Coordinates of C-alpha atoms and ligand atoms in Angstrom, one line a residue:
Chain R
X1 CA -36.1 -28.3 -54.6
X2 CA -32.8 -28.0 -56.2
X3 CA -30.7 -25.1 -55.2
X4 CA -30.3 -22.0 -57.4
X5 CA -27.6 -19.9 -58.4
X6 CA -27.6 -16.1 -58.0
X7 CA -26.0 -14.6 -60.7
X8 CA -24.1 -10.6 -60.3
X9 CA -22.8 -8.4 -62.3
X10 CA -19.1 -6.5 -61.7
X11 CA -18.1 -4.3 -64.2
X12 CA -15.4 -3.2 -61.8
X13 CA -13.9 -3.9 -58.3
X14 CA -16.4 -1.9 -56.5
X15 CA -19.3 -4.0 -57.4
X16 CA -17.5 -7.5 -57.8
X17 CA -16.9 -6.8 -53.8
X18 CA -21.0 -5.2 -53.4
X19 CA -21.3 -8.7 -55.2
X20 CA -19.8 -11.0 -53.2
X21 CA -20.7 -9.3 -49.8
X22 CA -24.6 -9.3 -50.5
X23 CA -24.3 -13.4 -51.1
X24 CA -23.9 -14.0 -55.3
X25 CA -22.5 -17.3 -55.6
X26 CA -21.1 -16.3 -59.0
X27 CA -20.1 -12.9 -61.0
X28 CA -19.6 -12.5 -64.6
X29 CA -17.6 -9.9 -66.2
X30 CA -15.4 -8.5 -69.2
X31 CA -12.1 -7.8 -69.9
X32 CA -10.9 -6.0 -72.6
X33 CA -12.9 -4.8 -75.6
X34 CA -14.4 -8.2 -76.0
X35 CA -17.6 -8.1 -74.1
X36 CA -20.8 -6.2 -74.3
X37 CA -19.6 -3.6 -72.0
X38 CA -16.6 -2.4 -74.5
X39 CA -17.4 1.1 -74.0
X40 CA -17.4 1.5 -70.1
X41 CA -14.0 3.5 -69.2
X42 CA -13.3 1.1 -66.9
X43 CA -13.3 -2.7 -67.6
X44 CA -11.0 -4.8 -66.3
X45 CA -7.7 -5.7 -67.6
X46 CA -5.8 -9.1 -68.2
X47 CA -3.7 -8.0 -65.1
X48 CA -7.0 -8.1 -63.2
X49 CA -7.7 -11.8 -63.6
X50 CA -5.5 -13.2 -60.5
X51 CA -7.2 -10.4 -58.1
X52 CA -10.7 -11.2 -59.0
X53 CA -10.2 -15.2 -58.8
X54 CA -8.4 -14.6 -55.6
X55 CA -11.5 -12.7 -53.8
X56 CA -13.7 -14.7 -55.3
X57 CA -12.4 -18.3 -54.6
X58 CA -11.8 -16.5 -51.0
X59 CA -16.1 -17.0 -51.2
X60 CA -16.3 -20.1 -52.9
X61 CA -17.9 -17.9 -56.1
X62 CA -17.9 -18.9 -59.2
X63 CA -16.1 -16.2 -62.2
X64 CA -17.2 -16.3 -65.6
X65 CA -15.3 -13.9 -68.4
X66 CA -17.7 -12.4 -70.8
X67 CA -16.6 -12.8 -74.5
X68 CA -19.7 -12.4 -76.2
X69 CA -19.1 -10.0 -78.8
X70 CA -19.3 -10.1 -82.8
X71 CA -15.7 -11.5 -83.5
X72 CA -13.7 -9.8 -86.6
X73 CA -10.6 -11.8 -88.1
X74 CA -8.2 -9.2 -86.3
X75 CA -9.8 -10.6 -82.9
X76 CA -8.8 -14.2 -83.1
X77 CA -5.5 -13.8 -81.1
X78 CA -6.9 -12.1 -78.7
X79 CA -9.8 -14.6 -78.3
X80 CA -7.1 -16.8 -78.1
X81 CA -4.5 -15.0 -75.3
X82 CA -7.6 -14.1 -73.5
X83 CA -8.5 -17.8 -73.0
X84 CA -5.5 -19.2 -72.4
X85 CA -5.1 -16.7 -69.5
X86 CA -8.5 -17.1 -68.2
X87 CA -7.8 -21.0 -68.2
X88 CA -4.3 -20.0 -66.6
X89 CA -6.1 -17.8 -63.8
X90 CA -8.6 -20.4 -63.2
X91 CA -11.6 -18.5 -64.2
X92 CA -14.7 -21.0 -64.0
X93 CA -16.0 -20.7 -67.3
X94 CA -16.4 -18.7 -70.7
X95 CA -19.4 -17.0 -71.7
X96 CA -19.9 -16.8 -75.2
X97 CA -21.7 -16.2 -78.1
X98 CA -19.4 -16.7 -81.4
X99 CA -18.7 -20.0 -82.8
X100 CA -15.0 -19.5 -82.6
X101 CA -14.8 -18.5 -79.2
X102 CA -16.9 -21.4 -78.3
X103 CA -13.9 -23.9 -80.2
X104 CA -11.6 -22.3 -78.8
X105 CA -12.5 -22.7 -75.1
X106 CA -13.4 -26.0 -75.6
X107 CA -10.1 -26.6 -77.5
X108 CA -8.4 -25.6 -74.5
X109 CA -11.2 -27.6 -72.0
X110 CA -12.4 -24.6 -70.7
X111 CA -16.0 -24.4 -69.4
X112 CA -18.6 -22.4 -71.8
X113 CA -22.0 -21.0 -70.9
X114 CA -23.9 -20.1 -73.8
X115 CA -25.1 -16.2 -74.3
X116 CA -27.9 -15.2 -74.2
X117 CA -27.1 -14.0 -78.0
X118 CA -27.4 -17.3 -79.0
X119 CA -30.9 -17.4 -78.1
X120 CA -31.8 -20.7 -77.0
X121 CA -35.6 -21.5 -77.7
X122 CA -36.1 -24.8 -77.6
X123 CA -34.9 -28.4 -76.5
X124 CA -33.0 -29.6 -80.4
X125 CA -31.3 -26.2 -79.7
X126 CA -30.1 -27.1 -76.3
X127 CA -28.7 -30.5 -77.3
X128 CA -26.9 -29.1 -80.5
X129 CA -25.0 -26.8 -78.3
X130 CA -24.5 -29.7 -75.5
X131 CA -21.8 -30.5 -77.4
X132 CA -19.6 -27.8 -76.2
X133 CA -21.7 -26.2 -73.5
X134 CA -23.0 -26.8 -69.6
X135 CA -24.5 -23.7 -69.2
X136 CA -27.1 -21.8 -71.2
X137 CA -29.3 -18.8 -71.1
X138 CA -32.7 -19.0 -72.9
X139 CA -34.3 -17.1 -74.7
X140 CA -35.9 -13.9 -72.7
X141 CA -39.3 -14.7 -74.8
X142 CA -40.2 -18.0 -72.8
X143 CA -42.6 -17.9 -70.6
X144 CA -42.0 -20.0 -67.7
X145 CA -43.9 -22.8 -68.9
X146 CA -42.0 -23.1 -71.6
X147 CA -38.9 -22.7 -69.5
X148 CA -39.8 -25.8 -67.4
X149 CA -40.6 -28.0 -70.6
X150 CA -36.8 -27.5 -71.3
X151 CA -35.7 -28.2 -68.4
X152 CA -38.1 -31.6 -67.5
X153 CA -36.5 -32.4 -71.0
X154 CA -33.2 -32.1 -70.4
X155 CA -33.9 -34.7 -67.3
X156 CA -36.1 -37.0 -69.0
X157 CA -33.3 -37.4 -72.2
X158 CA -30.4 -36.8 -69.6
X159 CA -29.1 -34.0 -71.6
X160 CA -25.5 -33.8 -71.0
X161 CA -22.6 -31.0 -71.4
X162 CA -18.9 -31.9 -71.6
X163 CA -18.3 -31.6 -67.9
X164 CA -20.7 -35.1 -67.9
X165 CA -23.5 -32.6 -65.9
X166 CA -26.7 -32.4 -66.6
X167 CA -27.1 -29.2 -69.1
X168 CA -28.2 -26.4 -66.3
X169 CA -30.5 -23.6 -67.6
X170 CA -30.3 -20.1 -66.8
X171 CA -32.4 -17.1 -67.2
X172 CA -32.7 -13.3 -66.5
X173 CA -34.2 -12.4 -63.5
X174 CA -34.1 -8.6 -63.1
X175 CA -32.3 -5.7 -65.2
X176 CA -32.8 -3.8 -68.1
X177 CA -34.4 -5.7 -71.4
X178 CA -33.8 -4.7 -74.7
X179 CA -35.8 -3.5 -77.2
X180 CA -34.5 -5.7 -79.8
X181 CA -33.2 -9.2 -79.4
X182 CA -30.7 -9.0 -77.1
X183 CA -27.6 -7.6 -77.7
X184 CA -28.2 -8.3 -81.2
X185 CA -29.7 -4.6 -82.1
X186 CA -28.5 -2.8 -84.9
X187 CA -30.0 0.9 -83.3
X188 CA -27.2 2.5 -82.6
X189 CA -24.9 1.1 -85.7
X190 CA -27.9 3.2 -88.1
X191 CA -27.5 6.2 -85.5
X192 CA -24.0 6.4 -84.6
X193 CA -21.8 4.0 -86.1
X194 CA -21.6 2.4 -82.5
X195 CA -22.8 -1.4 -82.4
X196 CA -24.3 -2.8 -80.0
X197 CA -23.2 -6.3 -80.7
X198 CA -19.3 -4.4 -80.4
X199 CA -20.3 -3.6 -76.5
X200 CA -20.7 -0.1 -77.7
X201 CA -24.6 0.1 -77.6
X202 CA -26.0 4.0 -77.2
X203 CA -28.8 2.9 -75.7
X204 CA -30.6 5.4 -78.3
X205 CA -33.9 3.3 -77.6
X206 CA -34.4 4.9 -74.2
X207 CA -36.0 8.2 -75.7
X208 CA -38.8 9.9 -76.7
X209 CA -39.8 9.1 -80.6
X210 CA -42.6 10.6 -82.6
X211 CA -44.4 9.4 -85.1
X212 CA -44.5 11.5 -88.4
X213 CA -46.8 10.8 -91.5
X214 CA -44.5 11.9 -94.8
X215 CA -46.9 13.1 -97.1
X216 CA -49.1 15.1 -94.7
X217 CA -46.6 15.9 -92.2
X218 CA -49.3 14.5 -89.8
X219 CA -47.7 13.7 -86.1
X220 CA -49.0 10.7 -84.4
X221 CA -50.4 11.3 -81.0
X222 CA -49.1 8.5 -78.6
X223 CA -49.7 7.6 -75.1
X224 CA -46.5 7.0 -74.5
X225 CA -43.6 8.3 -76.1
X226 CA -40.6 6.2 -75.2
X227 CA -42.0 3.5 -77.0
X228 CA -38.9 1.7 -77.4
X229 CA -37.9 1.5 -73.8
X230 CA -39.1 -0.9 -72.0
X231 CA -39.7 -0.8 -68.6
X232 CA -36.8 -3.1 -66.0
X233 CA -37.4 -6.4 -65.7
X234 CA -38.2 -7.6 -62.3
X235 CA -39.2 -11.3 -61.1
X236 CA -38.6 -10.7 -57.2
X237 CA -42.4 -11.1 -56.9
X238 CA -42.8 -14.5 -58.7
X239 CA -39.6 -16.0 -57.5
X240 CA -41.0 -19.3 -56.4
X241 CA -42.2 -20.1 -59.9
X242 CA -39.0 -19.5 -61.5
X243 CA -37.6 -21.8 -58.9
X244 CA -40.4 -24.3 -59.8
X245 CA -40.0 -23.9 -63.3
X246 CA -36.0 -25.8 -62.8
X247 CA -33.7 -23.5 -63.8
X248 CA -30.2 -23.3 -62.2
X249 CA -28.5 -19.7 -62.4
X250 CA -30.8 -16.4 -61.7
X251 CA -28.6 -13.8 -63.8
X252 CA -29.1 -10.3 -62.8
X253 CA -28.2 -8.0 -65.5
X254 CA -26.2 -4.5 -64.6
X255 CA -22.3 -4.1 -65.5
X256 CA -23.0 -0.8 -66.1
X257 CA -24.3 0.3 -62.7
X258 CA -23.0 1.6 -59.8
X259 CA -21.7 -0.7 -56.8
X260 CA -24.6 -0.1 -54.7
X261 CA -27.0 -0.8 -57.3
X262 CA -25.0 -4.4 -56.9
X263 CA -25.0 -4.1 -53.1
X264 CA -29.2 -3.7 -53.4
X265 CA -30.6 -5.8 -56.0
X266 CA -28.0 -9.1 -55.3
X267 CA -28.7 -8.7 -51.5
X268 CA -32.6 -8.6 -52.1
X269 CA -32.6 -11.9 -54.3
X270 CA -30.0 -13.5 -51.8
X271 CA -32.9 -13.1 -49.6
X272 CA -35.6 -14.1 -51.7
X273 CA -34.2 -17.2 -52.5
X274 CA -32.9 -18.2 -49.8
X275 CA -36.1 -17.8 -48.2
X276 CA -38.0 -20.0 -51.2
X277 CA -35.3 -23.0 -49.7
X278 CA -36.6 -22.4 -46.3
X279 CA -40.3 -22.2 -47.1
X280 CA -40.9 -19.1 -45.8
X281 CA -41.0 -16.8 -48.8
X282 CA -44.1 -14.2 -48.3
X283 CA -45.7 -11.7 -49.4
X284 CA -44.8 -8.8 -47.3
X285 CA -41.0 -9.2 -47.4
X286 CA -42.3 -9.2 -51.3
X287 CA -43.5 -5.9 -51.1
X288 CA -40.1 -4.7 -48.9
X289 CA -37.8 -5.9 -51.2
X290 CA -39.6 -4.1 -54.1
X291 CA -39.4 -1.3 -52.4
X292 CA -35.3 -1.7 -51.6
X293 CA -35.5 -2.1 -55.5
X294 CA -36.5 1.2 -56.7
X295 CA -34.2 2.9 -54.2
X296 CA -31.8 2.0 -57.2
X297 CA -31.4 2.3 -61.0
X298 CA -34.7 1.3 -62.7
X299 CA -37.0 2.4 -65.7
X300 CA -39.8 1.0 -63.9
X301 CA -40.3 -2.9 -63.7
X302 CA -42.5 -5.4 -65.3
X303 CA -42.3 -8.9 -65.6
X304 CA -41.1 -10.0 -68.8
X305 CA -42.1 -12.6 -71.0
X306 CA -42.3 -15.1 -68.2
X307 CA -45.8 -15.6 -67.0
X308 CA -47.3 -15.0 -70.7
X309 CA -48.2 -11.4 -71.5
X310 CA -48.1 -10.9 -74.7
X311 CA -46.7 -6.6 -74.9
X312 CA -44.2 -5.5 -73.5
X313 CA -44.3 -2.1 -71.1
X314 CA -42.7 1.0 -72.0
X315 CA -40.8 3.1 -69.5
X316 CA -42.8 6.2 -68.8
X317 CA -39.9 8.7 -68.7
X318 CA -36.2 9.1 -69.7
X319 CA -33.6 8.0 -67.2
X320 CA -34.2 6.4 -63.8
X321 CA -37.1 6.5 -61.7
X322 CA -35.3 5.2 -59.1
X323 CA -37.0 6.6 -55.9
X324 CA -32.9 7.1 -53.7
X325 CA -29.9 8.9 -55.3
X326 CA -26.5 9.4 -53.9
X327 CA -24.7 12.4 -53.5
X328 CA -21.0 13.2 -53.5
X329 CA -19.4 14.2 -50.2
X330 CA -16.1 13.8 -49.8
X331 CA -13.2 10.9 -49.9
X332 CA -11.9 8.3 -47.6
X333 CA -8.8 9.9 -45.3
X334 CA -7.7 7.7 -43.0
X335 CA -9.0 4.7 -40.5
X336 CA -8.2 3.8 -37.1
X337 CA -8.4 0.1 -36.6
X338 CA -8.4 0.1 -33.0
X339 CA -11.0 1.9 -32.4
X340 CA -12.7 1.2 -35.8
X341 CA -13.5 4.8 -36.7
X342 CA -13.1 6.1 -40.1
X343 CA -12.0 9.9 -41.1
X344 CA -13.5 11.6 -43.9
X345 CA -12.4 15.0 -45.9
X346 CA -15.8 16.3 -47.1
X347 CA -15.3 18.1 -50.4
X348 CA -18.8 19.2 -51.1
X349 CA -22.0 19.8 -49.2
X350 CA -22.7 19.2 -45.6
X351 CA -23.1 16.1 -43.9
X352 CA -25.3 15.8 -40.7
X353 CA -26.1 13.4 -37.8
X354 CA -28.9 11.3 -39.2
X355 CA -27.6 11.0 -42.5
X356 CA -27.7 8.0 -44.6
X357 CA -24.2 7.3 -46.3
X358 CA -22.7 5.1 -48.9
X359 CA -19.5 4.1 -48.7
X360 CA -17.6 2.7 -51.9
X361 CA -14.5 1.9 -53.1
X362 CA -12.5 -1.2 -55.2
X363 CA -12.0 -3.1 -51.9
X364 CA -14.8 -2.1 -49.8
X365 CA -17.3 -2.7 -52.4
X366 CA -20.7 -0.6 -51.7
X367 CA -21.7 0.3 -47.6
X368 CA -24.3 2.0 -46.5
X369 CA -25.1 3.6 -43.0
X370 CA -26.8 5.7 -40.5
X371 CA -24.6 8.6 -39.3
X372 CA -25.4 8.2 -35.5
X373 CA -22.4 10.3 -34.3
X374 CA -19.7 12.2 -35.4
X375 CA -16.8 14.1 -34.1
X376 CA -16.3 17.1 -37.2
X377 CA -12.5 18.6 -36.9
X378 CA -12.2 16.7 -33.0
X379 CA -14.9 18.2 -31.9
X380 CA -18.4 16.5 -31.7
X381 CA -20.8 18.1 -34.0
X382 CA -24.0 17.4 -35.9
X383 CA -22.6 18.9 -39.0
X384 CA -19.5 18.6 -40.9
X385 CA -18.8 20.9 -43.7
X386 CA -16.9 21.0 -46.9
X387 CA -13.2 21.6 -45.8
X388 CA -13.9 19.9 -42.5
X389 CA -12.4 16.0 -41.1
X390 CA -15.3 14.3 -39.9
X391 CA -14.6 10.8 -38.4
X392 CA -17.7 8.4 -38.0
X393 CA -17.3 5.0 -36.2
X394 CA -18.1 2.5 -38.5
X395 CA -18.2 -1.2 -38.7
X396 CA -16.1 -2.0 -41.2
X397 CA -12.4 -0.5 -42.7
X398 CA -12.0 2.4 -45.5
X399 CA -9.7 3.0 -47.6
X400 CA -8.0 6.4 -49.1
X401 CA -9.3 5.0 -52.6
X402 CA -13.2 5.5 -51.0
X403 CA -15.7 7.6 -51.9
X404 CA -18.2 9.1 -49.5
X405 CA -21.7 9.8 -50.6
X406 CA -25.4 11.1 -49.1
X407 CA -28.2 9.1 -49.8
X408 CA -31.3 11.5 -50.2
X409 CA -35.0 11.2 -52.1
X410 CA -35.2 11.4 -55.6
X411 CA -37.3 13.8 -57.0
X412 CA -38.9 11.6 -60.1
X413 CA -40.5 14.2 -63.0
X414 CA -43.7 12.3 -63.4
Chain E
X1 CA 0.7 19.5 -91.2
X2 CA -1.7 17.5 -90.9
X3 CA -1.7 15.9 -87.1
X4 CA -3.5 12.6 -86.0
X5 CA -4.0 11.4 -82.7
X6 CA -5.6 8.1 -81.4
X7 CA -5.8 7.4 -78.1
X8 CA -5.5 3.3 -78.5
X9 CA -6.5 1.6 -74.9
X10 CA -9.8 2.6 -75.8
X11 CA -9.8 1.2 -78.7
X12 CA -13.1 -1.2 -79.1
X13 CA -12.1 -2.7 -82.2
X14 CA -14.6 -2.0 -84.4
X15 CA -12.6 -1.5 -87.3
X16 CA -14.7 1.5 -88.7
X17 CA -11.5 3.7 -88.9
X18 CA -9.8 1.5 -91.2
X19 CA -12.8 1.1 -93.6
X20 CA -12.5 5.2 -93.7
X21 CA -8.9 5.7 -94.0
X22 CA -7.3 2.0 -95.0
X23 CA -4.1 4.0 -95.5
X24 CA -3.6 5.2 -91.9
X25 CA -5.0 2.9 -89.9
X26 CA -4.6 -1.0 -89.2
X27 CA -5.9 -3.7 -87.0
X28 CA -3.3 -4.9 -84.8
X29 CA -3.5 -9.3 -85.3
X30 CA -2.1 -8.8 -81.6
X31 CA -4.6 -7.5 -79.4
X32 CA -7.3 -6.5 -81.8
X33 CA -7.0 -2.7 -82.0
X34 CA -6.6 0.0 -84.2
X35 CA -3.1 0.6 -85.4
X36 CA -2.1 4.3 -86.9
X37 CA 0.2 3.8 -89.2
X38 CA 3.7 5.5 -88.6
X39 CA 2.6 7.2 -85.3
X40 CA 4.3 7.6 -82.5
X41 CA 3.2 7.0 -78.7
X42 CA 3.4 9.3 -75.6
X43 CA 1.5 7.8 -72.9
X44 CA -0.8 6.2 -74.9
X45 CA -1.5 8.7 -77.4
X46 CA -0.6 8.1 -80.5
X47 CA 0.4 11.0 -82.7
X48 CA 1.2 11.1 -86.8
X49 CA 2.2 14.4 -88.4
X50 CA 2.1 14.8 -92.1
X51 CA 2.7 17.4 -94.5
X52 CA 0.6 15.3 -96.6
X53 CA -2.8 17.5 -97.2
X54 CA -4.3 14.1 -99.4
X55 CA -4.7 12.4 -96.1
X56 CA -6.8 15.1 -94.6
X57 CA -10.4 14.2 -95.4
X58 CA -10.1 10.3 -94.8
X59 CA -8.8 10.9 -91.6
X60 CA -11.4 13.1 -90.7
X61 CA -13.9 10.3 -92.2
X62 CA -12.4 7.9 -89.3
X63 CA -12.4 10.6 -86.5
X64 CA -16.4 10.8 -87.3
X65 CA -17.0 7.3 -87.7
X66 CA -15.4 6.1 -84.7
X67 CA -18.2 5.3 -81.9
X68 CA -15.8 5.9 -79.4
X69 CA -14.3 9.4 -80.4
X70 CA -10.6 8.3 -80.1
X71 CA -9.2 9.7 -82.9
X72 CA -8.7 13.6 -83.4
X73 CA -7.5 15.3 -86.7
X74 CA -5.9 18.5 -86.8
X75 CA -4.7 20.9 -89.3
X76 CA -1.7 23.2 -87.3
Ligands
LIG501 S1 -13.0 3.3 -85.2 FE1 -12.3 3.9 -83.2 S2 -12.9 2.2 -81.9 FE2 -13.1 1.5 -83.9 S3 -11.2 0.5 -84.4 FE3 -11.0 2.5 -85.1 S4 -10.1 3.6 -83.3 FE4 -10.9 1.7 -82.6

């Protein structure tokens, strides 16, 4: 069986660290307003490039920049500086979904993984872009037979990229799926003059629509209102097939979530398939690692495309129904290495013995914890309050750049 | 006076600004951003005043049209 590649997401350096703690062997992310996360405050900046190779290579993980916008004319130069840095930095390879960016990593003898954009539905397809390619994403509308077709294809014809390597396929394996076809919706261009295919998609899908009969006035009674939001992908549970069905990179989709979303979902897959390797993948750590899954972000989950349904699920309420949120308490203060105790300045609400914490921050990525002990002002206490120090001994460092948060049910509105 | 502000790192590049007011704005060949014409830059914010009133209502056409709400117009 070969071995798979777990793709993660790191829209910043709080979840590139979750990510390469919880066992991704590669991340993908943007720079810039070139990717389809233009509109997050915080993307990363040229500057960043050395910093995230340097951790990275530190784990023997893979980088891949994101440049998988629409290009304009008054992009091309900064296509161009953008490759020739990533080149320069030794990023691993180019994701992309324009023609010109394609040329010009190749031109350069970069690496390029084809977008998911692109949309990749059959075998012609794949060797037209094995010309500049080694990577590419299909299609999400494959099932998984059709998925292994491709791939028994691309052995039986030896189907080759540039690198000389067998073309490897990837596909999405859990995350939010859009509406339209991917990243190629024009939603939120008609609503807001925002386009998706910018990075700047307003996700205006995810909410309740009615339907309204003009002449009469007549409004359509639905089951379901947010019937352009589907559910979360999820393929935790049907692992093993994606395995069998020869693909090489699992991508999980999420630079917009929070490092511990990161932490969560890439640890869970880590698991899964590294327990698919060892033959003993089962059904009850199936069940647990659901569960660790809606602790997190999600709109529900469903399983795609892949094992041949042919409608999609819709979301049964706005936002998250993930079952844990977090809760701000206060900020990193100071950490004693000898004795490996960290000291907190809680800022808001009250903080107890028992707790569950999170911990995160650009270098220490996404922690969580049980609060076993705690001394609160030097004094042992089982409560520490806003205003108060409260050191905690903890297994790992902090930093002053930390955040400190609760972990307590989530109340989902049915 | 007419006063303009962008606030440019967030630029996304969308080039919606110069459809609306071609006369303001530009897209920088450099890093692919939105350039306002004649402005200058404290910190990032780029500021153009104008006694020009003519300039008024296409500037106000970009600050609605841009996804990203970068650009404010002012009449002081
Ligand atoms: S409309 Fe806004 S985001 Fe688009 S180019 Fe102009 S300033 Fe930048």
């Amino acid at each position: 069986m070969q071995k798979i590649e777990l793709m993660a997401p790191a829209g910043n350096f709080e979840s590139l660290q979750a990510a390469l703690d919880n066992g991704a062997d590669s991340i993908y992310f943007g720079v810039e307003q070139l990717n389809m996360r233009a509109r997050a405050s915080i993307n990363f900046t040229l500057d960043d490039l050395s910093e995230i190779v340097k951790r990275c290579n530190s784990k023997n993980v893979r980088t891949y920049l994101t440049l998988n916008t629409i290009i304009y004319d008054h992009d091309l130069s900064i296509v161009k500086t953008l490759i020739n840095k990533a080149k320069e930095a030794n990023i691993t390879a180019v994701i992309a979904m324009d023609q010109a960016v394609i040329a010009m990593a190749r031109e350069v003898g970069m690496e390029v993984h084809i977008s998911t954009q692109i949309n990749i539905t059959n075998i012609e397809t794949v060797k037209f872009y094995a010309l500049f390619a080694d990577t590419m994403v299909l299609s999400r509308e494959l099932s998984l037979r059709q998925v292994k077709k491709i791939t028994e294809q691309i052995e039986k014809e030896q189907i080759k990229g540039p690198s000389g390597k067998l073309i490897e396929i990837e596909i999405f394996g859990h995350g939010a799926l859009c509406m339209a076809v991917s990243g190629k919706c024009y939603m939120s261009l008609h609503s807001h003059n925002s386009s998706a295919n910018r990075g700047a998609c307003k996700q205006n899908c995810r909410k309740k629509y009615t339907v309204i009969d003009q002449e009469t006035g007549f409004e359509m009674e639905l089951d379901n209102e947010y019937i352009m939001s589907p559910k979360d992908l999820c393929t935790i549970d049907f692992l093993d097939e994606i395995v069998n069905a020869g693909i090489k990179v699992l991508k999980i989709e999420g630079r917009g979530r929070a490092p511990e979303y990161v932490a969560k979902v890439i640890k869970c897959y880590r698991e899964a398939i590294d327990s698919i390797q060892d033959g003993i993948y089962n059904k009850e750590e199936v069940i647990s690692w659901m569960e660790t899954l809606e602790t997190v972000y999600n709109r529900g989950f469903w399983s795609g495309y892949y094992l041949g349904q042919k409608l999609g699920e819709w979301s049964k309420g706005s936002g998250s129904h993930a079952t844990q949120k977090k809760v701000y308490i206060g900020k990193g203060n100071h950490f004693f290495p000898k004795a490996n105790i960290g000291e907190f300045k809680i800022e808001a609400y009250n903080i107890n013995v028992g707790d569950a914490i999170l911990i995160t921050g650009p270098t220490t990525g996404a922690k969580e914890l049980l609060v076993e002990e705690m001394m609160v002002n030097d004094k042992k206490l089982n409560e520490g309050k806003k205003g108060d120090l409260v050191t905690i001994k903890l297994p790992f460092r902090i930093r002053q750049s930390d955040k400190l948060y609760k972990i307590v049910e989530n109340k989902v509105e049915a | 006076m007419v006063v303009i502000t962008l606030q440019r790192n967030k630029c996304i590049g969308c080039n919606y600004c110069v459809e609306m007011a071609p006369k303001q704005f530009q897209m920088s060949k450099k890093d692919g951003k939105s350039v306002l014409l004649n402005s200058t830059n404290k910190k990032g914010f780029f500021t153009l005043k104008s006694n020009q009133y003519n300039i008024l209502e296409a500037s106000e056409n970009a600050s609605k049209a841009c996804p990203v709400k970068i650009i404010s117009v002012k009449l002081v």
